[in-house]
Amino acid sequence: MIAVLITEGVKLRRSLVAMLVLAAPLCVTAFAAMALVTRTGVVRWERFLDEGLAMWSFFMLPMSVTALCILLAQLEHGPRMWNHLLVLPIRRAQLFLAKFVVAGLLLLSMQAIVYLGLYAVGFAIDAAQGGGKLVGDVQMDDMAVGLAAMAVGALPMLVVQLWVAIRWRSFVAPLVVGILGTFFALVLTASGTDVYIPWLLQIYATMWPKPQGVIGLWAGLIGGGVALAAMLASLGRRELA
Amino acid sequence: MQWAIETRALARHFGGRPAVAGIDLRVPAGSLFGFLGPNGAGKTTTIRLLLGLMRASAGTAVVLGRPMPAARLSIAREVGAIIETPAHYDHLTGIENLDITRRLLRLPAAEITRVLDIVELARDAGRRVGGFSLGMRQRLGIARALLGRPKLLILDEPTNGLDPDGIREIRALLRRLPAEGVTVFVSSHLLAEVEQVVSHVAIMSGGRLLAQGPLHETLAAAAPSLELAVDRREEAVALLAAAGLRIKPGAAGRLDVHGDADPAAVNFMLHAAGIEVAHLARRAASLEDRYLALTHAAAVEGALS
């Protein structure tokens, strides 16, 4: 399994995946920085961070996961590499599990960049404006826990997107699933109803330890595990071209 | 082990339509085996069945003495393959591409140098594959298939799209491999190419195996033809056709008389009709003759059934 993971890492060299992992979280920090700069008066750290997290969790994270899974799957679909990989003496489940592990690690990397990015722009703007722009508790621990919980809540979405991206050679199917999932998540959130779909769990998970957050976290963990098992079983049996 | 590949009634259907219709294929160990057939004959489907990429609808396949797909993992350690076009990660270098497969096969790094030397690609292997020519991509694909010294090499159309130089390079490479103990199974529709290198051959059409065996036996089964040059072509064609012989236009304005025609009888017949014979020679049947005869007969049979 280690060898399979290393080869997944080799494939990322000079690919668009690295650019996506860096660019998507930096977009959110840039938006958060613009919002902070244009706001008059003092701003509480809590509010600044919450706005950044909201932007990331509602829209940018689902769309980044969609793009990430498409790019990871297209590494094989594009040059028709599945045929070559599936005739090697490796269990099929290992190949697909390695894809999931890499996607999960890249998701964690994006969470870390959001964390570092928000604090970097927050401190930089505060210093540039002579200090006192951002007030209150810096909340570094809570922010780290919140982003980690968000990553756990995002697991079912990650698995579903990866499954669809590997299952269909065209990138259209995972793109449509990602857009529809994100759109319905926004609509459901606006309606105020608590519906636990994969594209909302990452938002609920950040509310931990509130009840909704606990449900979001466990649903992410258990749902992600079940979805992963189903994905490995399904793709392992399937004849890919 | 007598056979590197042995199938019994191997079949694969797609929605009721047979792509491979119960074939009994036998590939001798150590041979350079040509697997021939027109597009859509079922060659690639057969290869996918032999590699465990597809499940058979019926029948069995034994590869290197073990059942496929039950023993897929152990068979895969000893089989190198290119299926359809050789696929590579274009954003990586040739060496990085080989390194991925090397790591998955758990081979030492020196193995990359060895296979690059075999396909004569060491000089360019540090470049990104996106900039490779088709011939270089084919050679890189073969290099990857050779990683780990496989006992069986399965190549699907390895000379597809290559220029004459590229084809000659691949041909020379294939000729060297059986001497190293590798059984080479080459699928192709380029008959003249295959005839120059293979020791054994199988011909497939419409999902059925029409013939298989050593190349010389396959050729011997085809009746030789007569090559003929006459002064009055149309009259000669009409006369010979009336006598029940099959006539086709040959090279350089000549006529090919197919079937088991006696040269002396043909000469006498033409001479008696006042037709001057400038050239008359027996021509050994080519693989193309045999292939066309078999696939034509299969097509006629298919149309009648």
mmCIF file of C-alpha atoms in Angstrom, chain A residues 81 83-85 87-89, chain B residues 47 51 64 75-88 94 97-102 105 107 111-112 114-116 118-119 121 136-156 158 170 173-174 177 180 182-186:
data_model
loop_
_atom_site.group_PDB
_atom_site.id
_atom_site.type_symbol
_atom_site.label_atom_id
_atom_site.label_comp_id
_atom_site.label_asym_id
_atom_site.label_seq_id
_atom_site.Cartn_x
_atom_site.Cartn_y
_atom_site.Cartn_z
ATOM 1 C CA MET A 81 -4.081 4.473 -17.707
ATOM 2 C CA ASN A 83 -5.995 -0.581 -18.293
ATOM 3 C CA HIS A 84 -2.299 -0.472 -17.499
ATOM 4 C CA LEU A 85 -2.757 -0.161 -13.733
ATOM 5 C CA VAL A 87 -3.204 -5.521 -15.161
ATOM 6 C CA LEU A 88 -0.452 -5.016 -12.574
ATOM 7 C CA PRO A 89 -0.187 -7.408 -9.626
ATOM 8 C CA ILE B 47 -6.621 -9.852 -24.757
ATOM 9 C CA LEU B 51 -5.374 -10.150 -18.702
ATOM 10 C CA LEU B 64 1.341 -19.406 -17.739
ATOM 11 C CA ILE B 75 -0.028 -14.282 -13.248
ATOM 12 C CA ALA B 76 0.260 -10.492 -13.459
ATOM 13 C CA ARG B 77 3.750 -10.622 -11.923
ATOM 14 C CA GLU B 78 4.947 -12.534 -14.991
ATOM 15 C CA VAL B 79 3.021 -10.765 -17.728
ATOM 16 C CA GLY B 80 3.820 -7.443 -19.406
ATOM 17 C CA ALA B 81 1.190 -5.869 -21.607
ATOM 18 C CA ILE B 82 0.248 -2.983 -23.830
ATOM 19 C CA ILE B 83 -3.490 -2.788 -24.426
ATOM 20 C CA GLU B 84 -4.601 -0.718 -27.415
ATOM 21 C CA THR B 85 -2.449 2.433 -27.449
ATOM 22 C CA PRO B 86 0.369 2.647 -24.905
ATOM 23 C CA ALA B 87 -0.804 5.008 -22.176
ATOM 24 C CA HIS B 88 1.564 7.345 -20.340
ATOM 25 C CA GLY B 94 9.856 8.774 -19.374
ATOM 26 C CA ASN B 97 6.571 6.932 -15.929
ATOM 27 C CA LEU B 98 8.686 3.802 -15.657
ATOM 28 C CA ASP B 99 9.396 4.524 -12.002
ATOM 29 C CA ILE B 100 5.674 4.376 -11.181
ATOM 30 C CA THR B 101 5.355 0.866 -12.596
ATOM 31 C CA ARG B 102 8.723 -0.177 -11.103
ATOM 32 C CA LEU B 105 6.124 -4.103 -9.099
ATOM 33 C CA LEU B 107 11.673 -3.785 -8.539
ATOM 34 C CA GLU B 111 15.561 -2.196 -13.799
ATOM 35 C CA ILE B 112 14.662 1.122 -15.438
ATOM 36 C CA ARG B 114 17.907 -2.170 -18.251
ATOM 37 C CA VAL B 115 14.592 -1.749 -20.089
ATOM 38 C CA LEU B 116 15.549 1.669 -21.464
ATOM 39 C CA ILE B 118 16.559 -2.673 -24.572
ATOM 40 C CA VAL B 119 14.257 -0.208 -26.323
ATOM 41 C CA LEU B 121 15.400 5.156 -25.242
ATOM 42 C CA MET B 136 9.087 6.830 -28.703
ATOM 43 C CA ARG B 137 5.776 6.399 -26.887
ATOM 44 C CA GLN B 138 5.450 2.883 -28.295
ATOM 45 C CA ARG B 139 8.999 2.029 -27.225
ATOM 46 C CA LEU B 140 8.381 3.467 -23.761
ATOM 47 C CA GLY B 141 5.232 1.334 -23.542
ATOM 48 C CA ILE B 142 7.238 -1.763 -24.461
ATOM 49 C CA ALA B 143 9.926 -0.787 -21.928
ATOM 50 C CA ARG B 144 7.263 -0.598 -19.243
ATOM 51 C CA ALA B 145 5.841 -3.953 -20.295
ATOM 52 C CA LEU B 146 9.354 -5.437 -20.020
ATOM 53 C CA LEU B 147 9.863 -4.289 -16.417
ATOM 54 C CA GLY B 148 10.405 -7.266 -14.146
ATOM 55 C CA ARG B 149 11.451 -9.624 -16.977
ATOM 56 C CA PRO B 150 7.972 -10.981 -17.803
ATOM 57 C CA LYS B 151 7.629 -14.510 -19.165
ATOM 58 C CA LEU B 152 4.748 -13.424 -21.376
ATOM 59 C CA LEU B 153 4.516 -10.157 -23.284
ATOM 60 C CA ILE B 154 1.119 -9.221 -24.711
ATOM 61 C CA LEU B 155 1.226 -6.378 -27.234
ATOM 62 C CA ASP B 156 -1.939 -5.058 -28.831
ATOM 63 C CA PRO B 158 2.423 -2.388 -31.208
ATOM 64 C CA ILE B 170 9.825 -2.615 -33.110
ATOM 65 C CA LEU B 173 13.028 -5.659 -30.842
ATOM 66 C CA LEU B 174 10.328 -8.331 -31.037
ATOM 67 C CA LEU B 177 12.729 -11.241 -27.154
ATOM 68 C CA GLU B 180 15.543 -14.196 -23.805
ATOM 69 C CA VAL B 182 9.897 -14.392 -23.406
ATOM 70 C CA THR B 183 6.734 -15.586 -25.121
ATOM 71 C CA VAL B 184 5.516 -12.694 -27.256
ATOM 72 C CA PHE B 185 1.843 -12.442 -28.179
ATOM 73 C CA VAL B 186 1.312 -9.726 -30.788
#
